[in-house]
Tab-separated table of C-alpha atoms in Angstrom:
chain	number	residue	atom	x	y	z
K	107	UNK	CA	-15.538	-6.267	-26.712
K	108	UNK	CA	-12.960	-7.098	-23.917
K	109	UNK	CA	-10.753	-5.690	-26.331
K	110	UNK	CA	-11.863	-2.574	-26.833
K	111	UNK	CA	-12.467	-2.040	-23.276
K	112	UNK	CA	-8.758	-2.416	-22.822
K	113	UNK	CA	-7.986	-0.150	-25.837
K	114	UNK	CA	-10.159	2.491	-23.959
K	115	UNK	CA	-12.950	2.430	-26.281
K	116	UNK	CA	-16.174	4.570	-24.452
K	117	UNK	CA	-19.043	2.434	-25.834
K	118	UNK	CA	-17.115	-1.037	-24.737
K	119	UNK	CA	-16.689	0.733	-21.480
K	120	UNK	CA	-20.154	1.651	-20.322
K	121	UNK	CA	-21.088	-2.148	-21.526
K	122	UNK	CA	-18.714	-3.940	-19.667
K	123	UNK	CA	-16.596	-1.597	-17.729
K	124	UNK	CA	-18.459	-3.219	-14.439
K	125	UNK	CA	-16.672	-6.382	-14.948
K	126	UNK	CA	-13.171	-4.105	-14.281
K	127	UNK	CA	-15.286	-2.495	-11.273
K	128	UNK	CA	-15.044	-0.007	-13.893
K	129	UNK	CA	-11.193	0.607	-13.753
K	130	UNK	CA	-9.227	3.165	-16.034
K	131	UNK	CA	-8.507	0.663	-18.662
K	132	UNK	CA	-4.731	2.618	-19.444
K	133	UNK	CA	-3.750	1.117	-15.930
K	134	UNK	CA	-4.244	-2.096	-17.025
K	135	UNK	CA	-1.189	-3.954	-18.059
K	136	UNK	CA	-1.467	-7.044	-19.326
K	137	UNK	CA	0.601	-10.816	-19.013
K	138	UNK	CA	-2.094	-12.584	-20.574
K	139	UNK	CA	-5.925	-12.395	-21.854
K	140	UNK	CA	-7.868	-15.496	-22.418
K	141	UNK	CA	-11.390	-14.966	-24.187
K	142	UNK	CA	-13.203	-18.064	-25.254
K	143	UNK	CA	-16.221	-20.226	-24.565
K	144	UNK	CA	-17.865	-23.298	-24.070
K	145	UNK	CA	-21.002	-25.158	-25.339
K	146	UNK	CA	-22.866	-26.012	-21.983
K	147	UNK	CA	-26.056	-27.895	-24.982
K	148	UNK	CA	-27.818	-26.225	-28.044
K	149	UNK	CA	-28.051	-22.802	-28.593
K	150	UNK	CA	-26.384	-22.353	-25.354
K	151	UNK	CA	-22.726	-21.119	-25.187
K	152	UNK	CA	-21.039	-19.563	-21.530
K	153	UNK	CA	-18.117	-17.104	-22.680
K	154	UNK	CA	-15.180	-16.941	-19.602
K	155	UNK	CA	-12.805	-14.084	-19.548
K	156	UNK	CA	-9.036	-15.074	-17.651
K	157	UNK	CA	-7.387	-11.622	-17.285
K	158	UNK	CA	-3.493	-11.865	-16.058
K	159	UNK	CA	-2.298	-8.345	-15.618
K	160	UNK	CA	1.402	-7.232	-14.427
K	161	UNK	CA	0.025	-5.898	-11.147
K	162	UNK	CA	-2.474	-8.831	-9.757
K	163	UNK	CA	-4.747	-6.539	-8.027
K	164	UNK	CA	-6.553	-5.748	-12.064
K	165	UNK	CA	-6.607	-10.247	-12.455
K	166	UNK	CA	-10.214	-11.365	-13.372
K	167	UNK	CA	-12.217	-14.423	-13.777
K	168	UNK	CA	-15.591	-13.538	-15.044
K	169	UNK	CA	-18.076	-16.090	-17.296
K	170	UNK	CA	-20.954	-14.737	-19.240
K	171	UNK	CA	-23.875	-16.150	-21.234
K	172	UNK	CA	-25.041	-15.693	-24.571
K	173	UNK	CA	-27.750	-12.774	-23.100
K	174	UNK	CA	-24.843	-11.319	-21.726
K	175	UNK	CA	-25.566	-12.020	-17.890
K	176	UNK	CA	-23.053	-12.567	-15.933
K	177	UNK	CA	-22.748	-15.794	-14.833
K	178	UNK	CA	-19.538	-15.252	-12.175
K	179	UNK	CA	-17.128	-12.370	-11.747
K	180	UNK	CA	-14.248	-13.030	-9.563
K	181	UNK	CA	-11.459	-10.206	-8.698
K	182	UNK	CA	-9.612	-12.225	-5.985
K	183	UNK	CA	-7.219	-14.004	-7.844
K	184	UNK	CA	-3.322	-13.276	-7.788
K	185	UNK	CA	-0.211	-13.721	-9.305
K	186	UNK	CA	0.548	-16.177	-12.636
K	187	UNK	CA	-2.971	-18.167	-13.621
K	188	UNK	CA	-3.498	-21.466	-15.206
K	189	UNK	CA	-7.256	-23.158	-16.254
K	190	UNK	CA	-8.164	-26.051	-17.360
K	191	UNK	CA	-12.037	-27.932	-17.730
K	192	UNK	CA	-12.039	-31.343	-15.993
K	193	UNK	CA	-15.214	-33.700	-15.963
K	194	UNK	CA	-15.317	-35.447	-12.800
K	195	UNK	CA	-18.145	-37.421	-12.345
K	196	UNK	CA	-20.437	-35.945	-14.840
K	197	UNK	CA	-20.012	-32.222	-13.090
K	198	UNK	CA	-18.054	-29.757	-15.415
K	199	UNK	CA	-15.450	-27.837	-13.618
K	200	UNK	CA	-13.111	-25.059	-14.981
K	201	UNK	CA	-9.916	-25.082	-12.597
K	202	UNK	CA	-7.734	-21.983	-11.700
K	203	UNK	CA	-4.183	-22.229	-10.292
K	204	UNK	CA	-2.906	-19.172	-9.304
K	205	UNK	CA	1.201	-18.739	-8.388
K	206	UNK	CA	1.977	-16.247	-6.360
K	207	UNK	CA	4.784	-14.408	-3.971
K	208	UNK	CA	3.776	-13.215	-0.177
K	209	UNK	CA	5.784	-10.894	1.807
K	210	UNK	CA	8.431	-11.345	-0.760
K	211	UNK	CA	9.275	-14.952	0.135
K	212	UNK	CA	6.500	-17.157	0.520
K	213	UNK	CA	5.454	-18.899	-2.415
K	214	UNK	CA	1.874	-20.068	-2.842
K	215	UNK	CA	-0.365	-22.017	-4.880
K	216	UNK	CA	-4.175	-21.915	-4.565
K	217	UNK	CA	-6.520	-24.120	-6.609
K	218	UNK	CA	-9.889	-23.183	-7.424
K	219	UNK	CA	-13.119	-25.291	-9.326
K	220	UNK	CA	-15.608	-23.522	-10.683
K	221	UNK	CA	-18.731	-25.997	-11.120
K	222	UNK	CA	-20.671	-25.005	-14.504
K	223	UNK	CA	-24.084	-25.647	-14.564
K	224	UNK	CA	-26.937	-25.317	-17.404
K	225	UNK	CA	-27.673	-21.531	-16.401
K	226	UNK	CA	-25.310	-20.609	-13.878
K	227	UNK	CA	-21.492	-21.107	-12.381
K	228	UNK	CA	-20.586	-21.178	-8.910
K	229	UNK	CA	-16.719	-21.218	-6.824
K	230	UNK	CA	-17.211	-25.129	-5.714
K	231	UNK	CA	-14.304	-25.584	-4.010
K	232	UNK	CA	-10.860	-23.328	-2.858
K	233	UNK	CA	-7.941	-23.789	-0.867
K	234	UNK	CA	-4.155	-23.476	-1.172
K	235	UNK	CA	-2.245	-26.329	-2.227
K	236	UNK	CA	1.289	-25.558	-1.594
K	237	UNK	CA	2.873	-23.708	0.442
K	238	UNK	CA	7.475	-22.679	0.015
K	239	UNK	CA	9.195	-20.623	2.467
K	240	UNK	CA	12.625	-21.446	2.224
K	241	UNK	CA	13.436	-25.020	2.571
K	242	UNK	CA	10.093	-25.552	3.938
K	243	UNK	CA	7.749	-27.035	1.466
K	244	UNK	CA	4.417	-28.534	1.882
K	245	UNK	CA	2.474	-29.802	-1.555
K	246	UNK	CA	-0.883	-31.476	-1.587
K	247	UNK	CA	-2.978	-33.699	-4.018
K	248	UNK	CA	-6.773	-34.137	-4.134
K	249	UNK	CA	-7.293	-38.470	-3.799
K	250	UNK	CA	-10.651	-38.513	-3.705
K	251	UNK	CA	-13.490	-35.603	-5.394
K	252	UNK	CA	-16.925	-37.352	-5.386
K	253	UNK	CA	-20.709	-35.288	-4.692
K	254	UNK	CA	-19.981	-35.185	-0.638
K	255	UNK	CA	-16.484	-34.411	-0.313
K	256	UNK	CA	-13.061	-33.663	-1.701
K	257	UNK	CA	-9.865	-35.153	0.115
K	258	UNK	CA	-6.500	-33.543	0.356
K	259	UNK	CA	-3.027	-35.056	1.224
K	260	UNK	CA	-0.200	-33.472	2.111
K	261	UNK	CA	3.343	-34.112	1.837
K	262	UNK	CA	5.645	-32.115	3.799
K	263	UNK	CA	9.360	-31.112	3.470
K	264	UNK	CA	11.787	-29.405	6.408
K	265	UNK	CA	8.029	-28.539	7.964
K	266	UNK	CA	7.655	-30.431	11.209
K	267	UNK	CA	5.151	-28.046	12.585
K	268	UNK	CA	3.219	-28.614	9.897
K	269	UNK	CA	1.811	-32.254	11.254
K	270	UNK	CA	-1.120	-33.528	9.108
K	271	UNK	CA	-1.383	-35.780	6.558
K	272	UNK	CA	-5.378	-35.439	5.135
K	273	UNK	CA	-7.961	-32.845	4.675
K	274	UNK	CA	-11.456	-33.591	4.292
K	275	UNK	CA	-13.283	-30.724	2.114
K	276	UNK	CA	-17.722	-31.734	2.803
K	277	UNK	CA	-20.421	-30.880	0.051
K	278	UNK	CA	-22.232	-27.919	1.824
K	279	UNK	CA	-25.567	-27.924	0.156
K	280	UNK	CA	-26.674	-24.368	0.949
K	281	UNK	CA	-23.409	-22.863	-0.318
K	282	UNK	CA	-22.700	-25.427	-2.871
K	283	UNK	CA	-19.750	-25.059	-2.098
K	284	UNK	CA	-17.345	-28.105	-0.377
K	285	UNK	CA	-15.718	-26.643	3.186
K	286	UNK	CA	-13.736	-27.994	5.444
K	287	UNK	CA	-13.535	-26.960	9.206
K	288	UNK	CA	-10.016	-27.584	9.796
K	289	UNK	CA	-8.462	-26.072	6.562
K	290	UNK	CA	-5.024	-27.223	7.643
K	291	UNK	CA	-2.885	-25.725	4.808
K	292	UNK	CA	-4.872	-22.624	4.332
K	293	UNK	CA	-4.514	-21.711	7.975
K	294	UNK	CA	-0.837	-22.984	7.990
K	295	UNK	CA	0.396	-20.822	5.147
K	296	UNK	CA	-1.720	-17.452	6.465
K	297	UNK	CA	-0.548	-18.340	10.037
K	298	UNK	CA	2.910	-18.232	8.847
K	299	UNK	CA	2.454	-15.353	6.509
K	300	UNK	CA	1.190	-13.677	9.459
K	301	UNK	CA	4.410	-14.027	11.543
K	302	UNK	CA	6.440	-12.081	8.891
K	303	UNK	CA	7.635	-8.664	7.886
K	304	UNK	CA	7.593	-7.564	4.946
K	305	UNK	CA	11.259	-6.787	3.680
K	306	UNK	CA	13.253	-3.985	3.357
K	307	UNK	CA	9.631	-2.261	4.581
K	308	UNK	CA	7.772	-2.960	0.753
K	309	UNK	CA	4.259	-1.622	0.761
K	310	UNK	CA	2.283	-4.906	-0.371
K	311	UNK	CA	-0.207	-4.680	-3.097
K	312	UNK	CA	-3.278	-6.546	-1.867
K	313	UNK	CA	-5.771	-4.705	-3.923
K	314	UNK	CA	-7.169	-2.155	-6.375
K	315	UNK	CA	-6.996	0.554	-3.435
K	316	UNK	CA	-3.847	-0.835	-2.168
K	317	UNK	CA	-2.059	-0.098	-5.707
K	318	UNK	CA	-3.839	3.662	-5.857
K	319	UNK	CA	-2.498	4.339	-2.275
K	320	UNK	CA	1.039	3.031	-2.946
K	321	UNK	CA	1.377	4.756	-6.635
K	322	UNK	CA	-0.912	7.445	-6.326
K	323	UNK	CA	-1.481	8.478	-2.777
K	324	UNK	CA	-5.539	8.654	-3.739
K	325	UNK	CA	-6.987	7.515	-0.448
K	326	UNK	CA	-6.983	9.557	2.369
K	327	UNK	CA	-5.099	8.052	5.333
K	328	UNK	CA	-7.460	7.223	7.800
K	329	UNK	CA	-7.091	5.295	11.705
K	330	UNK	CA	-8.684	2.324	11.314
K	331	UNK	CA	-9.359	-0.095	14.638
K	332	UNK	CA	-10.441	-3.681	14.720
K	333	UNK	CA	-13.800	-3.990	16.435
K	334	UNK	CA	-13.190	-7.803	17.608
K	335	UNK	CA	-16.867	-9.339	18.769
K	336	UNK	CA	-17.326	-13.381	19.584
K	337	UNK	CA	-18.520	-14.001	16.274
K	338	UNK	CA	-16.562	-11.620	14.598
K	339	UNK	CA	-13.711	-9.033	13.698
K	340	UNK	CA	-14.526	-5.605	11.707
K	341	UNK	CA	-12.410	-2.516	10.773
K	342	UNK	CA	-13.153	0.708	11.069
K	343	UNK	CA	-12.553	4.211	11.640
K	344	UNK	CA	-14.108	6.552	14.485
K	345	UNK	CA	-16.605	7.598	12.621
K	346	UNK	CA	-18.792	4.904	12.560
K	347	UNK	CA	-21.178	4.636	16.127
K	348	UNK	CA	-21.788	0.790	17.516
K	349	UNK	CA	-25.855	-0.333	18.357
K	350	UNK	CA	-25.132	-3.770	19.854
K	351	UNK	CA	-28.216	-6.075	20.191
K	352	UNK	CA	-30.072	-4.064	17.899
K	353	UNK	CA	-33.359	-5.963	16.025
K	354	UNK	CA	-32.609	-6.077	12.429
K	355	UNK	CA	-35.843	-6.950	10.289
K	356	UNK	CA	-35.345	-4.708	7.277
K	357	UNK	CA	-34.955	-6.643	3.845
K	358	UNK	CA	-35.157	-9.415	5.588
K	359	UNK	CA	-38.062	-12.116	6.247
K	360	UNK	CA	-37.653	-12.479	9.761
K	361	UNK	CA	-36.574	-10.535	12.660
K	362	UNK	CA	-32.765	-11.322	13.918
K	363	UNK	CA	-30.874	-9.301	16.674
K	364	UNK	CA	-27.083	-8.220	15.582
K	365	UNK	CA	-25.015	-5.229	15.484
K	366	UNK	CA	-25.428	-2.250	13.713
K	367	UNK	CA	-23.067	0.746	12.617
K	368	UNK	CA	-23.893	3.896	11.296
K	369	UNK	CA	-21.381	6.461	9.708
K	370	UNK	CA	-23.725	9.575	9.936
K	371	UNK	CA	-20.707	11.203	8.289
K	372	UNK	CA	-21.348	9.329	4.291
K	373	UNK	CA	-24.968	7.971	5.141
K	374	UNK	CA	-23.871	4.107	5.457
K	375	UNK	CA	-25.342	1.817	7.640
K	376	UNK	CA	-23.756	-1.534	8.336
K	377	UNK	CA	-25.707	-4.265	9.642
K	378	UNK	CA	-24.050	-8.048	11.082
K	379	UNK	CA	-26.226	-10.744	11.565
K	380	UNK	CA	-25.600	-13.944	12.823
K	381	UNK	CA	-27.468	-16.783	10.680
K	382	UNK	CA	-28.366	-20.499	11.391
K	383	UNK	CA	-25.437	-22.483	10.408
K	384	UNK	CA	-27.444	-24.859	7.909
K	385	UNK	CA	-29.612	-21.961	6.678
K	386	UNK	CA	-27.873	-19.643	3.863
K	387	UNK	CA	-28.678	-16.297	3.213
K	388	UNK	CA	-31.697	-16.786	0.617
K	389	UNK	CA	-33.233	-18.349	3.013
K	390	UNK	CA	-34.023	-15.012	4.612
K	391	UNK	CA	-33.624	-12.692	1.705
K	392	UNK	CA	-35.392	-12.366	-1.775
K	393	UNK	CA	-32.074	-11.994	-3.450
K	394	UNK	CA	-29.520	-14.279	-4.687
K	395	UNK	CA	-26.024	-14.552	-3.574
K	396	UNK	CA	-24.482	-14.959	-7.271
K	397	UNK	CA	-20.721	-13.656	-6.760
K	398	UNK	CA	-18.448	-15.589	-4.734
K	399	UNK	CA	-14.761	-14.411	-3.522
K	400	UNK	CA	-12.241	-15.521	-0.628
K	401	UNK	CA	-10.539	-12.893	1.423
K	402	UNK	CA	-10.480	-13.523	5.062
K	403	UNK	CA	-13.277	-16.554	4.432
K	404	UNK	CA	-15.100	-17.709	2.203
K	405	UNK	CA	-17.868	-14.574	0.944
K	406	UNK	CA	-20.994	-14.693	-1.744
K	407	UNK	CA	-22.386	-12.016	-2.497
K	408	UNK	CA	-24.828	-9.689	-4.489
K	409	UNK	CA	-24.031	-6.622	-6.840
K	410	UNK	CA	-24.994	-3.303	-5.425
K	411	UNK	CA	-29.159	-3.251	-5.667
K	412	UNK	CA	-30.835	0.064	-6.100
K	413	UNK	CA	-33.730	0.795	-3.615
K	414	UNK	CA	-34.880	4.320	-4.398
K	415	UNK	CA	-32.496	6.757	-3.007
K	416	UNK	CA	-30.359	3.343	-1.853
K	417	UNK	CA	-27.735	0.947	-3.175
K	418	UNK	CA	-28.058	-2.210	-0.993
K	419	UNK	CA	-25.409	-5.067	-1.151
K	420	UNK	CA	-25.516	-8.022	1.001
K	421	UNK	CA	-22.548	-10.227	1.649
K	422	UNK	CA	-22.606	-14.141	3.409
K	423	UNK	CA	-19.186	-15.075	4.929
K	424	UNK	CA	-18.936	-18.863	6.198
K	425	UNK	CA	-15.865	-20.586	8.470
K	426	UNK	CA	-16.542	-23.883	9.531
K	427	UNK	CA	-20.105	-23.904	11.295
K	428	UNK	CA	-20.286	-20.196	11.452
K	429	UNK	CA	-22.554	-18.444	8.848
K	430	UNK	CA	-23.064	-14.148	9.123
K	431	UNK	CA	-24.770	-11.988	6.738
K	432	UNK	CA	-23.385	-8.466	6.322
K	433	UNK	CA	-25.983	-5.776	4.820
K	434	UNK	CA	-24.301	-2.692	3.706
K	435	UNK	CA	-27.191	0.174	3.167
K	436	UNK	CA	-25.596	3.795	1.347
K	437	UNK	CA	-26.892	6.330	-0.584
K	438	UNK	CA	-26.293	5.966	-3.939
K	439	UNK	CA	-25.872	9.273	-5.396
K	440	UNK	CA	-21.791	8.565	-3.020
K	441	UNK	CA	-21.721	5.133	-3.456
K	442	UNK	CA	-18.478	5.578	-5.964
K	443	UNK	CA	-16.588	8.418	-4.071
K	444	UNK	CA	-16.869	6.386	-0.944
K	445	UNK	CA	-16.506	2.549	-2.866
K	446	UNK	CA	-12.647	2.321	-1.276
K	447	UNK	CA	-13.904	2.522	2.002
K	448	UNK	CA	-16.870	0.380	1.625
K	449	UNK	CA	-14.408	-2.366	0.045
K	450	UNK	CA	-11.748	-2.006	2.538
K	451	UNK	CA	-14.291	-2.691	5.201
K	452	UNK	CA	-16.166	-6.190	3.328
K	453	UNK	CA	-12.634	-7.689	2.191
K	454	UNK	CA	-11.413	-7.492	5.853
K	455	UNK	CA	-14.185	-8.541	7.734
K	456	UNK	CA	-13.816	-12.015	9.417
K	457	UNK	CA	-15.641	-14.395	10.739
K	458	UNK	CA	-14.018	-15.922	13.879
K	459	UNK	CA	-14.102	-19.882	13.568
């Protein structure tokens, strides 16, 4: 069926299309399509999906059961990919190395392990492990993986700013997920990305609206400005009005106070709450996180949930001991003209450790 998506066929398209966030299938060029599955016991079979395509904003990870649920779907994931399944103490993991090229001249490598469980699949554990800019080179190796954490060395070369030697990754129980709150490398390699121009002035392709804007000038330009709070840093444009201290209670089971902004302009409401750093997001709402990415931190989310005249989507971002819940609230009838924006606005959102 993944196929025929990618040969265009219509039927394929309104089946599955949502994996591709239902992307023009013709702009899709492929490297490399991996379709097979795994038994996970009997009469139970997960199928996983590893799309490479020529332009890394189209890659996708997604794994789907045999009633066609799907079980992850993960569209952060650049460059050249490599998987493997690993049993490490009686846990089944499928791990993704990506290889990839920042600002022209950074090389990076970023490990991921997806845990698999009987019904379900989760991002257990992500960080880059190696970092090459020039003749400075810093690799890592994970020593030690057991149920409470996962340590990483590092071995530097020509890097002597770059001063640690171990990470320590714990088991976070409410995520799943292992975290550190250092995050040496990570921070090392974005820190230093950070510090560079692009060459020669290159547009960089970050995303799906990223490629449109560069190739075919599709998004209106718009003046975005970074609305930096203690907790947090957001983007946006003029249009949206600021309610700070504002008591947020809807969809949720308690009452919390955080800001609110409203773009009167498209309908959308954003809300930001604050949560209790041991307490994830179900603890509070009667959905489940079940999508997991990594853009400025760590983020699990839902799919878009229809609410009468609504589409409702909430979004958890963690860093270190900080945990905020994003609720994003727009009609749905202009949910799709207005998705860019909407996307723009969750992938850059950060949490400020």
């Amino acid at each position: 069926m993944t196929n025929s998506y990618l040969n265009g066929d219509t039927a394929s398209t309104s089946i599955i299309g949502f994996l591709f966030n239902n992307v023009d299938p013709r702009l899709i060029e492929l490297n490399e399509l991996v379709i097979d599955s795994i038994s996970m016991g009997t009469n139970n079979k997960f199928y996983y999906i590893i799309l490479e395509a020529r332009n890394p904003a189209f890659n996708l990870y997604a794994v789907i059961d045999n009633k066609m649920n799907v079980l992850m779907k993960d569209n952060s994931l650049n460059g050249n990919l490599t998987s493997h399944f690993q049993n490490i103490n009686n846990r089944l993991f499928q791990i993704i190395q990506e290889f990839f090229t920042s600002k022209d001249t950074v090389k990076i490598q970023r490990t991921s392990f997806y845990e698999f469980h009987s019904s379900s699949v989760n991002l257990s554990f992500r960080t880059i492990t190696a970092f090459n800019f020039g003749k400075s080179t810093v690799t890592s190796t994970i020593n030690e993986f057991d149920d409470e954490k996962i340590r990483q060395n590092f071995s530097a070369i020509n890097t002597p700013q770059f001063k640690f030697e171990i990470d320590e990754f714990l088991f976070d129980s409410a995520t799943k997920r292992y975290i550190s709150e250092n995050n040496y490398l990570r921070n090392f390699a974005l820190d230093q990305i950070n510090k560079l121009k692009t060459r020669n002035g290159h547009a960089e392709i970050t995303d799906q609206s990223s490629y449109y804007k560069i190739f075919f000038g599709e998004i209106e330009r718009r003046v975005t400005t970074e609305i930096s709070k203690e907790d947090y840093s957001i983007f946006l444009t003029e249009e949206w009005r600021e309610f700070e201290n504002f008591a947020i209670v809807k969809y949720l089971e308690k009452e919390f106070s955080g800001n609110k902004y409203v773009n009167e302009n498209i309908g959308a409401t954003l809300s930001v709450i604050k949560l209790p750093a041991r307490d994830s997001a179900e603890s509070f709402i009667n959905y489940k996180l079940t999508f997991s990415d990594d853009y400025q931190n760590p983020i699990r989310y839902t799919d878009p949930i229809e609410m009468g005249r609504l589409q409702i989507g909430f979004y958890e971002y963690t860093c270190n001991s900080k945990r905020l819940l994003l609720i994003l609230e727009v009609p749905k009838f202009t949910y799709e003209r207005n998705n860019q924006i909407y996307n723009n606005i969750i992938r850059t959102f950060k949490v400020n450790c």
